[in-house]
PDB file of C-alpha atoms and ligand atoms in Angstrom:
ATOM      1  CA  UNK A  15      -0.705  27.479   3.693  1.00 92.00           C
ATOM      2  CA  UNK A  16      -0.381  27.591  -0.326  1.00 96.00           C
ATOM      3  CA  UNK A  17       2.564  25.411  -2.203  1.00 97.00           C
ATOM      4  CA  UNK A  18       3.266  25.733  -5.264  1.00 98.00           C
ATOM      5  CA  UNK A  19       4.598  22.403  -6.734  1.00 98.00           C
ATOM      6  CA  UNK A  20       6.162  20.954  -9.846  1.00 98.00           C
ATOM      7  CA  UNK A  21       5.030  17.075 -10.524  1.00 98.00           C
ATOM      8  CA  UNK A  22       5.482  15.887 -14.014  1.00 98.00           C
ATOM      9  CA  UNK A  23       6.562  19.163 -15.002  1.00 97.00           C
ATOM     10  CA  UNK A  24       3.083  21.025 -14.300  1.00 98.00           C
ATOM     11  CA  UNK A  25       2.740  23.181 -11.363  1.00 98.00           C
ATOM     12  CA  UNK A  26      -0.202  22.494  -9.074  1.00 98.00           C
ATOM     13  CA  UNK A  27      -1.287  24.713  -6.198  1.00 97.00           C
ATOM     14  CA  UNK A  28      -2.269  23.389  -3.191  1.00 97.00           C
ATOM     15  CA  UNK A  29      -3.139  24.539   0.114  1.00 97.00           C
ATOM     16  CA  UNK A  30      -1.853  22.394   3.142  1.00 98.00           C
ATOM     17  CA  UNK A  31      -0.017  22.576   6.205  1.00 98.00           C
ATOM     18  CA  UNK A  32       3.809  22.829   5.921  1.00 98.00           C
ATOM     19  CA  UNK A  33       4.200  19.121   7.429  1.00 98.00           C
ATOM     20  CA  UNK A  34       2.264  17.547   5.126  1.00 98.00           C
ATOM     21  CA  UNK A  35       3.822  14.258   3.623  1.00 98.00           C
ATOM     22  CA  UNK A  36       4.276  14.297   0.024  1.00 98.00           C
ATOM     23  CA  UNK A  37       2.454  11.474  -0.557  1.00 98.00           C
ATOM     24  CA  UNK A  38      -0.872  12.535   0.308  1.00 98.00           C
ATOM     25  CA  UNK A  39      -0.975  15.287  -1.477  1.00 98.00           C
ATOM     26  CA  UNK A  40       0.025  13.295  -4.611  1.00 98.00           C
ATOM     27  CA  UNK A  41      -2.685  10.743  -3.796  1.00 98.00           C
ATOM     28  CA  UNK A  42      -5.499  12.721  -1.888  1.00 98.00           C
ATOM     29  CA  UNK A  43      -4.863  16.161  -3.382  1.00 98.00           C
ATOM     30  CA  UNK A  44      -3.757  15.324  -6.763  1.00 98.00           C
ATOM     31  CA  UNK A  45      -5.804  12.114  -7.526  1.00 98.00           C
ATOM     32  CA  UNK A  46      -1.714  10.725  -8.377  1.00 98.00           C
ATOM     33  CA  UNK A  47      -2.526   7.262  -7.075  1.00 98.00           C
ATOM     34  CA  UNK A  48       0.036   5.311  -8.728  1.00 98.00           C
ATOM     35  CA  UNK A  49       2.350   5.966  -5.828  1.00 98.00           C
ATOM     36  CA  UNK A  50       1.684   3.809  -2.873  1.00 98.00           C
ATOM     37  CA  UNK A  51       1.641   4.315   0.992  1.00 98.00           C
ATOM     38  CA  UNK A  52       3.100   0.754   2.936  1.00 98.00           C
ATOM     39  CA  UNK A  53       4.515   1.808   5.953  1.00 98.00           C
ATOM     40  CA  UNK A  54       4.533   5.271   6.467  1.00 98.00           C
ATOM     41  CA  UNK A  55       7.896   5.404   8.020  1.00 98.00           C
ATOM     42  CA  UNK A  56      10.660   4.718   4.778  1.00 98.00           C
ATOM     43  CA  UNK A  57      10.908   1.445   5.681  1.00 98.00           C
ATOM     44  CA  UNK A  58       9.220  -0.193   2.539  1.00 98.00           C
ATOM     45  CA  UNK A  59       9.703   1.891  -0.792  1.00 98.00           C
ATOM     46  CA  UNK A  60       6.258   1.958  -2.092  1.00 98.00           C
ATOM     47  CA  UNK A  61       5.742   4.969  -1.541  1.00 98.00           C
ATOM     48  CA  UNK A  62       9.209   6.111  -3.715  1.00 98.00           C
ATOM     49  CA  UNK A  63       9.184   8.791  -6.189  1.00 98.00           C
ATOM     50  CA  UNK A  64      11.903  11.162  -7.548  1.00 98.00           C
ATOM     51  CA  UNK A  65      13.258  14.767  -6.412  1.00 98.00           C
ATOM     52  CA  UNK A  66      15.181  16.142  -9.055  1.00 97.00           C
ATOM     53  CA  UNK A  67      16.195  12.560 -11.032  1.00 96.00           C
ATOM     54  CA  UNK A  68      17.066  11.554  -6.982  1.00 97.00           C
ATOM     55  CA  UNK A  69      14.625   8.793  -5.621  1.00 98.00           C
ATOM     56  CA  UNK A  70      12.958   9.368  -2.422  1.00 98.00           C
ATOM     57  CA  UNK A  71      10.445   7.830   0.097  1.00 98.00           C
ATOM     58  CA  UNK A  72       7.217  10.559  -0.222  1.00 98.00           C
ATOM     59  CA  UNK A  73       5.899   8.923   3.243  1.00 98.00           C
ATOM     60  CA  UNK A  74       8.500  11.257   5.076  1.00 98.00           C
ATOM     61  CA  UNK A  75       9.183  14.055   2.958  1.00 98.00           C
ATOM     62  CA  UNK A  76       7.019  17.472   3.437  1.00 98.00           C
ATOM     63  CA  UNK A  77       5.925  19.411   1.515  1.00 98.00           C
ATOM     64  CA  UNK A  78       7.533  22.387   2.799  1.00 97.00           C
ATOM     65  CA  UNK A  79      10.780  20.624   1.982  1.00 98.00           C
ATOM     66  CA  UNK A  80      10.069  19.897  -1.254  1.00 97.00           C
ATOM     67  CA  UNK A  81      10.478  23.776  -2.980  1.00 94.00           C
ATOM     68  CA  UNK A  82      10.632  24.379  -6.533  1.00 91.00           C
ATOM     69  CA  UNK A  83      11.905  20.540  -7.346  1.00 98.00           C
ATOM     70  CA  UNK A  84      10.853  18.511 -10.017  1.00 98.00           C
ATOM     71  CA  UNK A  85       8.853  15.465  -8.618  1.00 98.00           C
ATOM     72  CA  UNK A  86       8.586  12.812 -11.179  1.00 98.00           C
ATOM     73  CA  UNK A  87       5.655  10.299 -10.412  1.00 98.00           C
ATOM     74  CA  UNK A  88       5.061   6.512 -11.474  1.00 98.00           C
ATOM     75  CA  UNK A  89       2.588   8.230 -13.820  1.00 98.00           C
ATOM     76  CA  UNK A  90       5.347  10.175 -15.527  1.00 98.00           C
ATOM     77  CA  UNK A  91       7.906   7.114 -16.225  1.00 97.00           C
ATOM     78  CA  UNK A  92       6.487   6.430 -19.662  1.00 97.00           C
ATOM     79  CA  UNK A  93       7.465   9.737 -21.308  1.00 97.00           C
ATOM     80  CA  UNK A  94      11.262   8.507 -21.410  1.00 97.00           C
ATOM     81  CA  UNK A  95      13.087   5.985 -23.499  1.00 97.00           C
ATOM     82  CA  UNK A  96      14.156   4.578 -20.081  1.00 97.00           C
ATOM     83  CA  UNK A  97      10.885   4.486 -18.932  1.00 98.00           C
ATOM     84  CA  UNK A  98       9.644   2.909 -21.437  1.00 98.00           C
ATOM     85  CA  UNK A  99      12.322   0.506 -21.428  1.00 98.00           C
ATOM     86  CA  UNK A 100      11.295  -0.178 -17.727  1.00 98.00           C
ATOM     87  CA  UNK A 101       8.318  -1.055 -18.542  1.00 98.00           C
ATOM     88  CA  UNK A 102       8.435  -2.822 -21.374  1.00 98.00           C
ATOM     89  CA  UNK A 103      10.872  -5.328 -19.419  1.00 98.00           C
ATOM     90  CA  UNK A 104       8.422  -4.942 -16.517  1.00 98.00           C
ATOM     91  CA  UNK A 105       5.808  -6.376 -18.564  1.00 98.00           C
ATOM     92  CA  UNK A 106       7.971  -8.880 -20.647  1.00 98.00           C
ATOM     93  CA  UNK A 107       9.290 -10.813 -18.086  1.00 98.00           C
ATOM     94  CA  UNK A 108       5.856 -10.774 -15.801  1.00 98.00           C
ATOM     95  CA  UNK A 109       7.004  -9.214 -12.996  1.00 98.00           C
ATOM     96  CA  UNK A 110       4.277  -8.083 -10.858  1.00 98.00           C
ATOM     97  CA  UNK A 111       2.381 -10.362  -8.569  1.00 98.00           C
ATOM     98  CA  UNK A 112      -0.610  -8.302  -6.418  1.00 98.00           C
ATOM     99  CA  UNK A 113       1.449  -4.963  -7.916  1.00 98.00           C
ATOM    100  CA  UNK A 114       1.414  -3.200  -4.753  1.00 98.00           C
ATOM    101  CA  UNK A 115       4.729  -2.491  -4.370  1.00 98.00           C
ATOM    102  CA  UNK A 116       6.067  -2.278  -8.012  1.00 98.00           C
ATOM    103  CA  UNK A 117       5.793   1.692  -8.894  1.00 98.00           C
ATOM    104  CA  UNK A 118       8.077   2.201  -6.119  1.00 98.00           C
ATOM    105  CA  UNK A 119       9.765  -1.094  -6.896  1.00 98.00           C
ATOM    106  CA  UNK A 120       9.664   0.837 -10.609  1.00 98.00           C
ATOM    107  CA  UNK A 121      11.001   4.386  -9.572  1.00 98.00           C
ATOM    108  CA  UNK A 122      14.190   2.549  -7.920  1.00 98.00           C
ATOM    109  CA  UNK A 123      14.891   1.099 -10.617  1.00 98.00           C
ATOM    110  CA  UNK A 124      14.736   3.693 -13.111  1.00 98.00           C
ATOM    111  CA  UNK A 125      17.175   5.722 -10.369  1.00 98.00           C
ATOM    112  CA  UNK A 126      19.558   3.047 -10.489  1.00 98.00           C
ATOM    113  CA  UNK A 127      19.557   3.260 -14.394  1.00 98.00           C
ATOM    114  CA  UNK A 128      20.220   6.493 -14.600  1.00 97.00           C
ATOM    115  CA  UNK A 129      22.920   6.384 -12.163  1.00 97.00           C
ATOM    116  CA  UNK A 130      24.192   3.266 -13.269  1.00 97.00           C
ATOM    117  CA  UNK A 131      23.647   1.940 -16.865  1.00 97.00           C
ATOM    118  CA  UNK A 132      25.094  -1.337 -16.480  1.00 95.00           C
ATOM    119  CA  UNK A 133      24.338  -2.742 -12.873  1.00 97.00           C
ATOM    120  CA  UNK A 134      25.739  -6.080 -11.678  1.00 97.00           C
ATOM    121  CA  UNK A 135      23.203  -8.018  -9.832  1.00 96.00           C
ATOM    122  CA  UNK A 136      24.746  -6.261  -6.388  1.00 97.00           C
ATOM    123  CA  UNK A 137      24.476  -3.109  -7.333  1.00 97.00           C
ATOM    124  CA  UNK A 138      20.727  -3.811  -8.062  1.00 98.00           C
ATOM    125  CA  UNK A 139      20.193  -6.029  -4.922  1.00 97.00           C
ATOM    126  CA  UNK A 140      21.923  -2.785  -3.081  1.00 97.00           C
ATOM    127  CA  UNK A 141      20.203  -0.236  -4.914  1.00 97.00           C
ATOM    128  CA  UNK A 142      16.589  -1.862  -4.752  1.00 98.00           C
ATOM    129  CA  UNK A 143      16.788  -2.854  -0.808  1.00 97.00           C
ATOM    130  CA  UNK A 144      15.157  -0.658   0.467  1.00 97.00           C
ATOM    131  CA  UNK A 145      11.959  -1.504  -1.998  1.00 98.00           C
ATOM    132  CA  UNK A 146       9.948  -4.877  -0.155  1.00 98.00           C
ATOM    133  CA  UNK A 147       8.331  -7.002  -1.800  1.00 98.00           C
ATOM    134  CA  UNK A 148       5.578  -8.841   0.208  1.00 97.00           C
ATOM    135  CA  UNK A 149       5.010 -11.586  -3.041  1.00 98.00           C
ATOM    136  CA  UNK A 150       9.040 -11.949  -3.421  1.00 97.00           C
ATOM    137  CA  UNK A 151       9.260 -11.002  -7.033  1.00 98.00           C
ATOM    138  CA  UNK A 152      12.796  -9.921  -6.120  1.00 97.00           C
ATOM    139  CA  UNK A 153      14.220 -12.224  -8.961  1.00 97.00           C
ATOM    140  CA  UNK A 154      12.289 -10.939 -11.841  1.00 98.00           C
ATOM    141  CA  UNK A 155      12.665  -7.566 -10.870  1.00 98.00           C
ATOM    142  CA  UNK A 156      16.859  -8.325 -10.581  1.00 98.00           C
ATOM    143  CA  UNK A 157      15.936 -10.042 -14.421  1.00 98.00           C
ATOM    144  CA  UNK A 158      14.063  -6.865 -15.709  1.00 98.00           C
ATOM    145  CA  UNK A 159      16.428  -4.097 -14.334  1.00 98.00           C
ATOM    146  CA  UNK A 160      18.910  -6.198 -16.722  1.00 98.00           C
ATOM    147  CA  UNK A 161      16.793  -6.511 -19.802  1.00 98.00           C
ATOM    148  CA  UNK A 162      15.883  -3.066 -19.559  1.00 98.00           C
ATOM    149  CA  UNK A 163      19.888  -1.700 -19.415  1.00 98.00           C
ATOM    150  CA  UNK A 164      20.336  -3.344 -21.920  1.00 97.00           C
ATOM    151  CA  UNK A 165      17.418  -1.700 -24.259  1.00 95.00           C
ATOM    152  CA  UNK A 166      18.859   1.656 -23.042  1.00 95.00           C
ATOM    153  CA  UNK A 167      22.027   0.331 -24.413  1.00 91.00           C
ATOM    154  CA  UNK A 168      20.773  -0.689 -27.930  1.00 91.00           C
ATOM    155  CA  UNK A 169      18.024   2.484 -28.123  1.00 82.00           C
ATOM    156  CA  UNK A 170      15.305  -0.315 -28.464  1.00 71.00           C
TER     157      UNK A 170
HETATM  158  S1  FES B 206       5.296   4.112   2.606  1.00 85.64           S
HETATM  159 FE1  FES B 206       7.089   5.254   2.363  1.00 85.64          FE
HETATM  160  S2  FES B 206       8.697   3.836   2.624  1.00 85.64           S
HETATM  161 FE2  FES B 206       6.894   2.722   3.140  1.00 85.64          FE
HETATM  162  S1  FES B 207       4.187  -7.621  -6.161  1.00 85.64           S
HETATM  163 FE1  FES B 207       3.043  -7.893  -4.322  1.00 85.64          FE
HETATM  164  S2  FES B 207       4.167  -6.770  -2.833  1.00 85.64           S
HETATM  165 FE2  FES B 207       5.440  -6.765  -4.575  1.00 85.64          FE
END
């Protein structure tokens, strides 16, 4: 049946069954393949996007459920200060090893942020748990979720 959703504030129309996981149509509707399927089962976090500024695992969330929300993609993240904070500190401090899981790695983060401008390292290591990281790039990412707070704090 037809949906109607909003991803990166344009509405797309697409025609799927109710139960259909977010994530594919994102990736094999939309061509969105910056977000990434791992397990399937919200055990991993690559697959994370947000819901209305909320992150969530697309691998378990239909599309029937999703409504009018805003869904806000990896592709979306540079079009904020934030983002663009994220990334910059992404890229400064080398983060990524194969990449795989750093969008959703990415999209936690930025959630944190926005919840939490100045996270100590426990709030990060709570907040990004649920993101694996198969290469262990835990530390950097612990290191760029700092240096990128603190960007939002100085408007770099
Ligand atoms: S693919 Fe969704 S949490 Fe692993
Ligand atoms: S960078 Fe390879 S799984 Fe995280």
């Amino acid at each position: 049946m037809p949906f109607t959703i909003k991803v990166n504030e344009t509405l797309h129309s697409v025609d799927v069954d109710g139960d259909t996981p977010l994530l594919w149509v994102l990736r094999d509707l939309l061509g969105m393949t910056g977000t990434k399927f791992g397990c399937g089962m919200a055990l991993c976090g690559a697959c994370t996007v947000h819901i209305d500024a909320q992150p969530v695992r697309s691998c378990i969330t239909t599309i029937d459920s999703v409504g009018t929300s805003a869904i806000t993609t990896v592709e979306a993240v540079g079009r904020t200060p934030a983002g663009q904070a994220v990334q910059k500190a992404w890229l400064d401090l080398e983060v990524v090893q194969c990449g795989y899981c750093q969008s959703g790695q990415i999209m936690s983060g930025l959630a944190l942020l926005a919840s939490k401008p100045h996270p100590t390292d426990s709030e990060i290591d709570d907040a990004m748990s649920g993101n694996i990281c198969r290469c262990g790039t835990y530390v950097r990412i612990r290191e760029a979720i700092k240096q990128a707070a603190k960007s939002i704090e100085q408007g770099d």
